[in-house]
mmCIF file of C-alpha atoms and ligand atoms in Angstrom:
data_model
loop_
_atom_site.group_PDB
_atom_site.id
_atom_site.type_symbol
_atom_site.label_atom_id
_atom_site.label_comp_id
_atom_site.label_asym_id
_atom_site.label_seq_id
_atom_site.Cartn_x
_atom_site.Cartn_y
_atom_site.Cartn_z
ATOM 1 C CA MET C 1 -0.015 -0.006 0.056
ATOM 2 C CA GLU C 2 1.165 3.402 -0.680
ATOM 3 C CA PRO C 3 1.487 5.625 2.358
ATOM 4 C CA GLN C 4 -1.017 7.969 1.085
ATOM 5 C CA GLU C 5 -3.545 5.132 1.254
ATOM 6 C CA ARG C 6 -2.582 3.738 4.644
ATOM 7 C CA HIS C 7 -4.244 6.237 6.809
ATOM 8 C CA GLN C 8 -7.539 7.285 5.212
ATOM 9 C CA ASP C 9 -10.041 9.144 7.218
ATOM 10 C CA THR C 10 -10.794 5.858 9.106
ATOM 11 C CA LYS C 11 -7.865 7.447 11.217
ATOM 12 C CA ILE C 12 -10.511 9.448 13.210
ATOM 13 C CA ARG C 13 -10.849 7.796 16.511
ATOM 14 C CA PRO C 14 -13.357 9.235 19.392
ATOM 15 C CA ALA C 15 -10.906 10.339 22.089
ATOM 16 C CA ASP C 16 -11.458 7.821 24.881
ATOM 17 C CA ALA C 17 -8.725 6.620 27.437
ATOM 18 C CA ALA C 18 -7.884 3.569 25.197
ATOM 19 C CA THR C 19 -7.291 5.691 21.922
ATOM 20 C CA VAL C 20 -5.428 8.508 24.001
ATOM 21 C CA ALA C 21 -3.207 5.669 25.299
ATOM 22 C CA LYS C 22 -2.489 4.388 21.677
ATOM 23 C CA ALA C 23 -2.035 7.962 20.429
ATOM 24 C CA ALA C 24 0.906 8.421 23.169
ATOM 25 C CA GLU C 25 2.487 5.163 21.989
ATOM 26 C CA LEU C 26 2.219 6.476 18.249
ATOM 27 C CA LEU C 27 3.925 9.837 19.454
ATOM 28 C CA ARG C 28 6.653 8.015 21.317
ATOM 29 C CA GLN C 29 7.434 5.984 18.225
ATOM 30 C CA GLY C 30 7.909 9.239 16.198
ATOM 31 C CA GLN C 31 4.632 9.333 14.409
ATOM 32 C CA LEU C 32 2.245 12.129 13.965
ATOM 33 C CA VAL C 33 -1.009 12.662 15.997
ATOM 34 C CA ALA C 34 -3.646 15.008 15.457
ATOM 35 C CA PHE C 35 -5.266 16.085 18.722
ATOM 36 C CA PRO C 36 -8.024 18.606 19.722
ATOM 37 C CA THR C 37 -6.943 21.660 21.881
ATOM 38 C CA GLU C 38 -9.204 24.378 23.274
ATOM 39 C CA THR C 39 -8.169 26.605 20.418
ATOM 40 C CA VAL C 40 -7.813 24.578 17.020
ATOM 41 C CA TYR C 41 -6.605 20.864 16.401
ATOM 42 C CA GLY C 42 -2.963 20.462 16.686
ATOM 43 C CA LEU C 43 -0.683 18.204 14.582
ATOM 44 C CA GLY C 44 1.609 16.866 17.059
ATOM 45 C CA ALA C 45 4.888 14.994 17.317
ATOM 46 C CA ASP C 46 7.360 14.500 20.022
ATOM 47 C CA ALA C 47 9.223 17.659 20.472
ATOM 48 C CA THR C 48 12.552 16.081 21.132
ATOM 49 C CA ASN C 49 12.478 13.946 18.106
ATOM 50 C CA GLY C 50 13.895 15.920 15.169
ATOM 51 C CA ALA C 51 12.561 13.560 12.274
ATOM 52 C CA ALA C 52 9.350 13.466 13.857
ATOM 53 C CA VAL C 53 9.291 17.303 13.776
ATOM 54 C CA ALA C 54 10.457 17.337 10.292
ATOM 55 C CA SER C 55 7.718 15.159 9.136
ATOM 56 C CA ILE C 56 5.231 17.812 10.789
ATOM 57 C CA PHE C 57 6.493 20.305 8.087
ATOM 58 C CA ALA C 58 6.584 17.712 5.281
ATOM 59 C CA ALA C 59 2.715 16.796 6.224
ATOM 60 C CA LYS C 60 1.772 20.331 6.190
ATOM 61 C CA GLY C 61 3.497 21.168 2.916
ATOM 62 C CA ARG C 62 5.141 24.100 4.409
ATOM 63 C CA PRO C 63 7.595 25.695 2.200
ATOM 64 C CA GLN C 64 9.496 27.292 5.160
ATOM 65 C CA PHE C 65 10.155 26.081 8.526
ATOM 66 C CA ASN C 66 8.032 28.363 10.776
ATOM 67 C CA PRO C 67 8.893 28.021 14.475
ATOM 68 C CA LEU C 68 6.185 25.700 16.262
ATOM 69 C CA ILE C 69 4.403 25.903 19.748
ATOM 70 C CA VAL C 70 5.524 23.247 22.204
ATOM 71 C CA HIS C 71 2.628 21.883 24.258
ATOM 72 C CA VAL C 72 3.382 20.911 27.960
ATOM 73 C CA LYS C 73 1.384 19.431 30.934
ATOM 74 C CA ASP C 74 2.124 22.279 33.281
ATOM 75 C CA LEU C 75 4.156 25.354 34.345
ATOM 76 C CA GLU C 76 6.896 23.193 35.921
ATOM 77 C CA THR C 77 7.578 21.313 32.895
ATOM 78 C CA ALA C 78 7.563 24.643 30.787
ATOM 79 C CA ARG C 79 10.042 25.970 33.272
ATOM 80 C CA SER C 80 12.329 23.052 32.791
ATOM 81 C CA LEU C 81 12.729 24.128 29.072
ATOM 82 C CA GLY C 82 12.857 27.709 29.281
ATOM 83 C CA ALA C 83 13.544 30.727 31.322
ATOM 84 C CA PHE C 84 10.604 32.473 32.921
ATOM 85 C CA SER C 85 10.754 36.260 33.735
ATOM 86 C CA SER C 86 8.467 37.569 36.575
ATOM 87 C CA LYS C 87 5.974 38.631 33.952
ATOM 88 C CA ALA C 88 6.022 35.560 32.220
ATOM 89 C CA LEU C 89 5.205 33.755 35.512
ATOM 90 C CA LYS C 90 2.294 36.289 36.173
ATOM 91 C CA LEU C 91 1.031 35.400 32.600
ATOM 92 C CA ALA C 92 1.311 31.748 33.060
ATOM 93 C CA ALA C 93 -0.483 31.934 36.523
ATOM 94 C CA ALA C 94 -3.220 33.895 35.011
ATOM 95 C CA PHE C 95 -3.879 32.111 31.642
ATOM 96 C CA TRP C 96 -2.412 28.577 31.926
ATOM 97 C CA PRO C 97 -3.817 26.056 31.368
ATOM 98 C CA GLY C 98 -5.371 28.074 28.476
ATOM 99 C CA PRO C 99 -5.012 29.797 24.946
ATOM 100 C CA LEU C 100 -1.902 31.844 25.729
ATOM 101 C CA THR C 101 1.395 30.995 24.187
ATOM 102 C CA LEU C 102 4.404 32.346 25.765
ATOM 103 C CA VAL C 103 7.799 32.936 23.810
ATOM 104 C CA VAL C 104 10.783 32.596 26.250
ATOM 105 C CA ASN C 105 14.435 32.018 25.972
ATOM 106 C CA ARG C 106 15.355 28.224 25.766
ATOM 107 C CA HIS C 107 17.563 26.679 28.197
ATOM 108 C CA PRO C 108 20.763 25.760 26.119
ATOM 109 C CA GLN C 109 20.468 22.180 27.548
ATOM 110 C CA SER C 110 16.876 21.637 26.708
ATOM 111 C CA ALA C 111 16.211 18.380 24.629
ATOM 112 C CA ILE C 112 13.850 20.109 22.391
ATOM 113 C CA SER C 113 14.836 19.871 18.877
ATOM 114 C CA HIS C 114 16.318 22.920 17.205
ATOM 115 C CA LEU C 115 14.080 22.382 14.309
ATOM 116 C CA VAL C 116 11.114 23.176 16.503
ATOM 117 C CA SER C 117 12.247 26.700 17.056
ATOM 118 C CA ALA C 118 13.595 26.690 13.696
ATOM 119 C CA GLY C 119 17.218 27.414 15.097
ATOM 120 C CA LEU C 120 16.070 30.402 17.352
ATOM 121 C CA ASP C 121 17.165 30.587 20.789
ATOM 122 C CA THR C 122 13.811 30.957 22.208
ATOM 123 C CA LEU C 123 10.720 28.403 22.451
ATOM 124 C CA ALA C 124 6.991 28.998 22.266
ATOM 125 C CA LEU C 125 5.274 27.265 25.135
ATOM 126 C CA ARG C 126 1.732 26.422 25.890
ATOM 127 C CA VAL C 127 -0.160 24.659 28.477
ATOM 128 C CA PRO C 128 -3.420 23.512 26.771
ATOM 129 C CA ASP C 129 -6.795 23.541 28.424
ATOM 130 C CA HIS C 130 -8.509 20.565 26.711
ATOM 131 C CA PRO C 131 -9.112 17.260 28.626
ATOM 132 C CA VAL C 132 -8.137 15.276 25.530
ATOM 133 C CA ALA C 133 -4.838 17.543 24.919
ATOM 134 C CA ARG C 134 -4.096 17.110 28.818
ATOM 135 C CA ALA C 135 -4.490 13.567 28.845
ATOM 136 C CA LEU C 136 -2.364 12.926 25.828
ATOM 137 C CA LEU C 137 0.453 15.027 27.504
ATOM 138 C CA GLU C 138 -0.071 12.817 30.709
ATOM 139 C CA ALA C 139 -0.061 9.630 28.898
ATOM 140 C CA SER C 140 2.903 10.369 26.810
ATOM 141 C CA LYS C 141 5.009 12.227 29.202
ATOM 142 C CA LEU C 142 6.226 14.020 26.281
ATOM 143 C CA ALA C 143 6.578 17.791 25.227
ATOM 144 C CA ILE C 144 4.331 17.945 22.002
ATOM 145 C CA ALA C 145 5.242 20.276 19.163
ATOM 146 C CA ALA C 146 2.155 21.001 17.159
ATOM 147 C CA PRO C 147 1.078 23.727 14.736
ATOM 148 C CA SER C 148 -2.398 23.890 13.830
ATOM 149 C CA ALA C 149 -3.449 20.734 12.006
ATOM 150 C CA ASN C 150 -4.108 22.045 8.564
ATOM 151 C CA ARG C 151 -2.199 22.030 5.256
ATOM 152 C CA SER C 152 -0.139 25.164 4.573
ATOM 153 C CA GLY C 153 -2.010 28.171 3.415
ATOM 154 C CA ARG C 154 -5.316 26.610 4.573
ATOM 155 C CA VAL C 155 -7.453 27.548 7.708
ATOM 156 C CA SER C 156 -6.932 25.971 10.931
ATOM 157 C CA SER C 157 -9.004 23.028 11.614
ATOM 158 C CA THR C 158 -11.566 23.194 14.438
ATOM 159 C CA ARG C 159 -13.016 19.585 13.901
ATOM 160 C CA ALA C 160 -11.574 16.199 13.424
ATOM 161 C CA GLU C 161 -13.131 15.899 9.979
ATOM 162 C CA HIS C 162 -11.113 18.925 8.760
ATOM 163 C CA VAL C 163 -7.958 17.427 9.918
ATOM 164 C CA ALA C 164 -8.804 14.347 7.995
ATOM 165 C CA GLN C 165 -9.563 16.436 4.931
ATOM 166 C CA ASP C 166 -6.163 17.973 5.026
ATOM 167 C CA LEU C 167 -3.805 15.485 6.354
ATOM 168 C CA ALA C 168 -5.424 11.983 6.503
ATOM 169 C CA GLY C 169 -2.571 10.741 4.452
ATOM 170 C CA SER C 170 0.273 11.744 6.707
ATOM 171 C CA VAL C 171 -1.256 11.405 10.162
ATOM 172 C CA ALA C 172 -1.134 8.166 12.258
ATOM 173 C CA LEU C 173 -4.204 8.951 14.141
ATOM 174 C CA ILE C 174 -6.773 11.739 14.579
ATOM 175 C CA LEU C 175 -8.313 12.014 18.253
ATOM 176 C CA ASP C 176 -11.798 13.322 17.806
ATOM 177 C CA GLY C 177 -12.717 15.544 20.733
ATOM 178 C CA GLY C 178 -15.645 17.228 18.848
ATOM 179 C CA PRO C 179 -15.558 20.788 17.751
ATOM 180 C CA THR C 180 -13.116 22.947 19.424
ATOM 181 C CA ALA C 181 -14.326 25.603 22.083
ATOM 182 C CA HIS C 182 -12.451 28.869 20.835
ATOM 183 C CA GLY C 183 -11.974 28.258 17.013
ATOM 184 C CA LEU C 184 -9.337 30.644 16.917
ATOM 185 C CA GLU C 185 -5.637 30.001 17.668
ATOM 186 C CA SER C 186 -3.863 30.999 20.879
ATOM 187 C CA THR C 187 -2.431 34.405 21.476
ATOM 188 C CA VAL C 188 1.309 34.591 21.032
ATOM 189 C CA VAL C 189 3.293 36.700 23.469
ATOM 190 C CA ASP C 190 7.109 37.432 23.603
ATOM 191 C CA VAL C 191 8.209 37.514 27.165
ATOM 192 C CA THR C 192 11.873 37.265 26.527
ATOM 193 C CA GLY C 193 12.663 41.062 27.278
ATOM 194 C CA ASP C 194 11.672 43.456 29.820
ATOM 195 C CA GLN C 195 8.605 44.518 27.397
ATOM 196 C CA VAL C 196 6.033 42.123 26.797
ATOM 197 C CA LEU C 197 5.169 41.939 23.106
ATOM 198 C CA MET C 198 2.255 40.463 21.370
ATOM 199 C CA LEU C 199 3.392 38.628 18.258
ATOM 200 C CA ARG C 200 0.070 36.993 17.168
ATOM 201 C CA PRO C 201 -3.469 38.072 18.233
ATOM 202 C CA GLY C 202 -5.472 35.279 19.405
ATOM 203 C CA ALA C 203 -8.097 33.857 21.843
ATOM 204 C CA VAL C 204 -6.916 35.966 24.532
ATOM 205 C CA PRO C 205 -7.739 39.495 23.989
ATOM 206 C CA LEU C 206 -4.745 42.070 24.388
ATOM 207 C CA GLU C 207 -6.672 44.097 27.005
ATOM 208 C CA THR C 208 -7.161 41.065 29.232
ATOM 209 C CA LEU C 209 -3.241 40.462 28.936
ATOM 210 C CA GLU C 210 -2.593 44.229 29.804
ATOM 211 C CA ALA C 211 -4.831 43.888 32.763
ATOM 212 C CA VAL C 212 -2.808 41.070 34.281
ATOM 213 C CA VAL C 213 0.707 42.436 33.606
ATOM 214 C CA GLY C 214 -0.338 46.030 34.516
ATOM 215 C CA GLU C 215 1.171 47.704 31.503
ATOM 216 C CA LYS C 216 0.710 48.382 27.821
ATOM 217 C CA ILE C 217 1.901 45.544 25.640
ATOM 218 C CA GLY C 218 3.404 46.520 22.306
ATOM 219 C CA ARG C 219 3.344 44.778 19.009
ATOM 220 C CA GLY C 220 6.221 42.646 18.035
ATOM 221 C CA ALA C 221 7.096 41.705 14.509
ATOM 222 C CA PRO C 222 5.615 37.991 14.000
ATOM 223 C CA VAL C 223 8.137 35.611 13.103
ATOM 224 C CA SER C 224 7.228 35.514 9.398
ATOM 225 C CA SER C 225 7.730 33.034 6.526
ATOM 226 C CA ALA C 226 7.712 36.065 4.136
ATOM 227 C CA PRO C 227 10.984 36.730 2.203
ATOM 228 C CA HIS C 228 13.299 38.660 4.637
ATOM 229 C CA SER C 229 13.415 42.470 4.698
ATOM 230 C CA PRO C 230 15.995 44.243 6.895
ATOM 231 C CA GLY C 231 15.086 44.414 10.281
ATOM 232 C CA GLN C 232 13.437 40.914 10.127
ATOM 233 C CA LEU C 233 16.516 38.958 9.858
ATOM 234 C CA GLU C 234 17.301 38.926 13.481
ATOM 235 C CA SER C 235 14.100 36.930 14.005
ATOM 236 C CA HIS C 236 15.611 34.020 12.046
ATOM 237 C CA TYR C 237 18.644 31.907 12.921
ATOM 238 C CA ALA C 238 21.787 33.371 11.670
ATOM 239 C CA PRO C 239 25.084 31.805 12.339
ATOM 240 C CA VAL C 240 28.266 34.095 13.046
ATOM 241 C CA ALA C 241 30.327 32.348 10.260
ATOM 242 C CA SER C 242 29.385 33.407 6.744
ATOM 243 C CA LEU C 243 27.641 30.760 4.495
ATOM 244 C CA ARG C 244 28.274 29.938 0.902
ATOM 245 C CA LEU C 245 25.674 27.953 -0.631
ATOM 246 C CA ASP C 246 25.737 25.016 -3.444
ATOM 247 C CA VAL C 247 29.358 24.542 -2.807
ATOM 248 C CA THR C 248 30.976 21.561 -4.375
ATOM 249 C CA ALA C 249 34.470 22.088 -3.297
ATOM 250 C CA PRO C 250 35.114 23.827 0.065
ATOM 251 C CA GLY C 251 37.857 26.178 0.557
ATOM 252 C CA LYS C 252 41.116 25.370 2.718
ATOM 253 C CA GLY C 253 39.927 25.305 6.591
ATOM 254 C CA GLU C 254 36.407 26.051 5.589
ATOM 255 C CA ALA C 255 33.706 24.084 7.378
ATOM 256 C CA LEU C 256 31.509 21.847 5.292
ATOM 257 C CA LEU C 257 27.940 21.181 5.799
ATOM 258 C CA ALA C 258 27.583 18.140 3.727
ATOM 259 C CA PHE C 259 24.465 16.194 2.305
ATOM 260 C CA GLY C 260 24.268 12.833 0.624
ATOM 261 C CA PRO C 261 26.815 10.102 0.093
ATOM 262 C CA ASP C 262 29.329 12.003 -2.208
ATOM 263 C CA VAL C 263 31.194 14.241 -0.102
ATOM 264 C CA PRO C 264 34.106 16.360 -1.709
ATOM 265 C CA PRO C 265 37.473 16.262 0.383
ATOM 266 C CA ALA C 266 37.518 19.141 3.095
ATOM 267 C CA SER C 267 40.268 20.222 5.255
ATOM 268 C CA GLY C 268 37.886 21.815 7.974
ATOM 269 C CA PRO C 269 35.209 20.342 10.061
ATOM 270 C CA VAL C 270 32.508 18.338 8.173
ATOM 271 C CA ILE C 271 28.838 17.526 9.201
ATOM 272 C CA ASN C 272 26.783 15.463 6.979
ATOM 273 C CA LEU C 273 23.121 16.579 7.328
ATOM 274 C CA SER C 274 22.248 13.054 5.781
ATOM 275 C CA PRO C 275 24.840 10.688 4.611
ATOM 276 C CA ARG C 276 21.987 8.687 2.717
ATOM 277 C CA GLY C 277 20.642 11.799 1.076
ATOM 278 C CA ASP C 278 17.179 11.784 3.269
ATOM 279 C CA LEU C 279 15.613 15.247 3.292
ATOM 280 C CA ILE C 280 13.687 14.497 6.725
ATOM 281 C CA GLU C 281 16.845 13.504 8.137
ATOM 282 C CA ALA C 282 18.543 16.539 6.872
ATOM 283 C CA ALA C 283 15.953 18.869 8.222
ATOM 284 C CA ALA C 284 15.973 17.209 11.585
ATOM 285 C CA ASN C 285 19.612 17.915 11.800
ATOM 286 C CA LEU C 286 19.814 21.397 9.929
ATOM 287 C CA PHE C 287 20.071 23.849 12.842
ATOM 288 C CA ALA C 288 21.789 21.724 15.261
ATOM 289 C CA ALA C 289 24.340 21.178 12.592
ATOM 290 C CA LEU C 290 24.822 24.714 11.770
ATOM 291 C CA ARG C 291 25.116 25.638 15.347
ATOM 292 C CA ALA C 292 27.946 22.922 15.914
ATOM 293 C CA LEU C 293 29.721 24.401 12.961
ATOM 294 C CA ASP C 294 29.393 27.846 13.811
ATOM 295 C CA GLN C 295 30.768 26.791 17.320
ATOM 296 C CA THR C 296 34.153 25.358 15.876
ATOM 297 C CA GLY C 297 34.991 29.049 15.189
ATOM 298 C CA VAL C 298 35.424 28.850 11.371
ATOM 299 C CA SER C 299 35.053 32.085 9.581
ATOM 300 C CA SER C 300 32.941 30.482 6.616
ATOM 301 C CA ILE C 301 30.697 27.212 6.204
ATOM 302 C CA ALA C 302 30.435 25.833 2.642
ATOM 303 C CA VAL C 303 27.055 24.150 2.067
ATOM 304 C CA MET C 304 26.629 21.395 -0.361
ATOM 305 C CA PRO C 305 23.778 21.608 -3.034
ATOM 306 C CA ILE C 306 20.356 20.388 -1.377
ATOM 307 C CA PRO C 307 17.922 19.192 -3.878
ATOM 308 C CA ALA C 308 14.685 21.370 -4.098
ATOM 309 C CA ASN C 309 12.053 18.791 -3.885
ATOM 310 C CA GLY C 310 10.137 17.836 -0.530
ATOM 311 C CA LEU C 311 11.597 19.479 2.491
ATOM 312 C CA GLY C 312 14.427 20.384 0.453
ATOM 313 C CA ASP C 313 12.656 23.624 -0.332
ATOM 314 C CA ALA C 314 12.238 24.732 3.396
ATOM 315 C CA ILE C 315 15.874 23.822 3.947
ATOM 316 C CA ASN C 316 16.952 26.031 1.133
ATOM 317 C CA ASP C 317 14.818 28.838 2.336
ATOM 318 C CA ARG C 318 16.432 28.546 5.602
ATOM 319 C CA LEU C 319 19.967 28.381 4.234
ATOM 320 C CA ARG C 320 19.376 31.412 1.836
ATOM 321 C CA ARG C 321 18.158 33.407 4.930
ATOM 322 C CA ALA C 322 21.234 32.288 7.007
ATOM 323 C CA ALA C 323 23.395 33.216 4.021
ATOM 324 C CA ALA C 324 21.909 36.531 3.431
ATOM 325 C CA PRO C 325 24.307 39.395 4.499
ATOM 326 C CA ARG C 326 23.496 41.139 7.648
ATOM 327 C CA PRO C 327 22.635 44.872 7.841
HETATM 328 O O1 LIG A 1 -3.812 27.723 19.367
HETATM 329 C C1 LIG A 1 -2.671 27.535 18.992
HETATM 330 O O2 LIG A 1 -1.882 28.114 19.035
HETATM 331 C C2 LIG A 1 -2.702 26.078 17.913
HETATM 332 C C3 LIG A 1 -2.831 25.029 18.709
HETATM 333 C C4 LIG A 1 -2.472 23.771 18.120
HETATM 334 O O3 LIG A 1 -1.943 24.911 19.885
HETATM 335 N N1 LIG A 1 -1.239 26.307 17.326
HETATM 336 C C5 LIG A 1 -0.908 26.991 16.362
HETATM 337 O O4 LIG A 1 0.447 26.707 16.003
HETATM 338 O O5 LIG A 1 -1.609 27.885 15.777
HETATM 339 P P1 LIG A 1 0.983 27.349 14.477
HETATM 340 O O6 LIG A 1 2.271 26.679 14.271
HETATM 341 O O7 LIG A 1 0.045 27.330 13.466
HETATM 342 O O8 LIG A 1 1.542 28.815 14.935
HETATM 343 C C6 LIG A 1 2.533 29.111 15.842
HETATM 344 C C7 LIG A 1 2.646 30.618 15.950
HETATM 345 C C8 LIG A 1 3.270 31.154 14.653
HETATM 346 O O9 LIG A 1 2.884 32.128 14.645
HETATM 347 C C9 LIG A 1 4.674 31.199 14.932
HETATM 348 O O10 LIG A 1 5.406 32.215 14.287
HETATM 349 C C10 LIG A 1 4.828 31.518 16.475
HETATM 350 O O11 LIG A 1 3.661 30.734 16.901
HETATM 351 N N2 LIG A 1 6.088 31.027 17.218
HETATM 352 C C11 LIG A 1 6.326 29.803 17.356
HETATM 353 N N3 LIG A 1 7.563 29.719 18.096
HETATM 354 C C12 LIG A 1 8.107 30.914 18.155
HETATM 355 C C13 LIG A 1 9.302 31.434 18.680
HETATM 356 N N4 LIG A 1 10.412 30.912 19.014
HETATM 357 N N5 LIG A 1 9.308 32.815 18.346
HETATM 358 C C14 LIG A 1 8.327 33.704 17.917
HETATM 359 N N6 LIG A 1 7.175 33.131 17.599
HETATM 360 C C15 LIG A 1 6.944 31.831 17.564
HETATM 361 MG MG1 LIG A 2 -1.340 27.530 11.758
#
């Protein structure tokens, strides 16, 4: 059977204890599971499993790696992954569990895949308030990376059938918890600095947030997938070293970000994104590999050509951004 046929819309299951346990098992195996939250349905993967996270982007058909929200069971788990300022704690106390996403600085040692946050030093975290989402977080003991469960460019799914229409071919199981309560995504707020910034309006209104933090909340530039413009670059991961793309022969002492089995001779450090030329594996390794090469202190990183099909498109998009001259 073709993968496309394997999971037809028969993948929808009422979310009872047994199917939630099954879904947790599938997540632990690196598969994708769609689940209801109080906002919209999420397309979930184990946030520590880079290949599983990469398959989210493949399933959504996203041409870019937009950073994803990580769903956790409680504030304590959230604090084990990122740093909470006093304002962040105030907001979490007031709105969690609930439809508010907090962007915090990630702890450097956090096991969350770098692909989740598209290589940024921040993490978007949320404790959902839906019995099925909470049961899944409890049963799996995982942090679950989940964008809205729709194909790229379509509206978010507020019913299990919508998820099936968009993603039946690529998801292992769709937990049906009925229509979602808000039908609107969570509000995303940046609490990494002193000033709280709203990055995406959503189910919690701005005034409600302002009442809790006791000050005006500014508007931050959302991390957008649009082609970069000056001033937007800092919202994308950029290595210190300069990047040369589509290189078939690296220079002397230059680092090499390789792809596939045919690697040219190199005198500098080499990391292969996927020796077998697998784009999902390459996506999973991309940001961690860039970081690791950058940390060797080289001044230039040569990148081998990456095919443009499948996730290659998104990989090349991110590499082009990382290679762009900085203002
Ligand atoms: O209600 C929701 O938020 C749903 C449910 C499933 O939780 N999820 C959702 O995810 O809408 P998604 O991937 O469609 O939107 C995530 C938003 C995007 O606007 C993204 O740019 C922002 O969160 N985001 C994620 N990580 C970020 C980060 N590290 N810094 C800034 N923005 C981030
Ligand atoms: Mg979305």
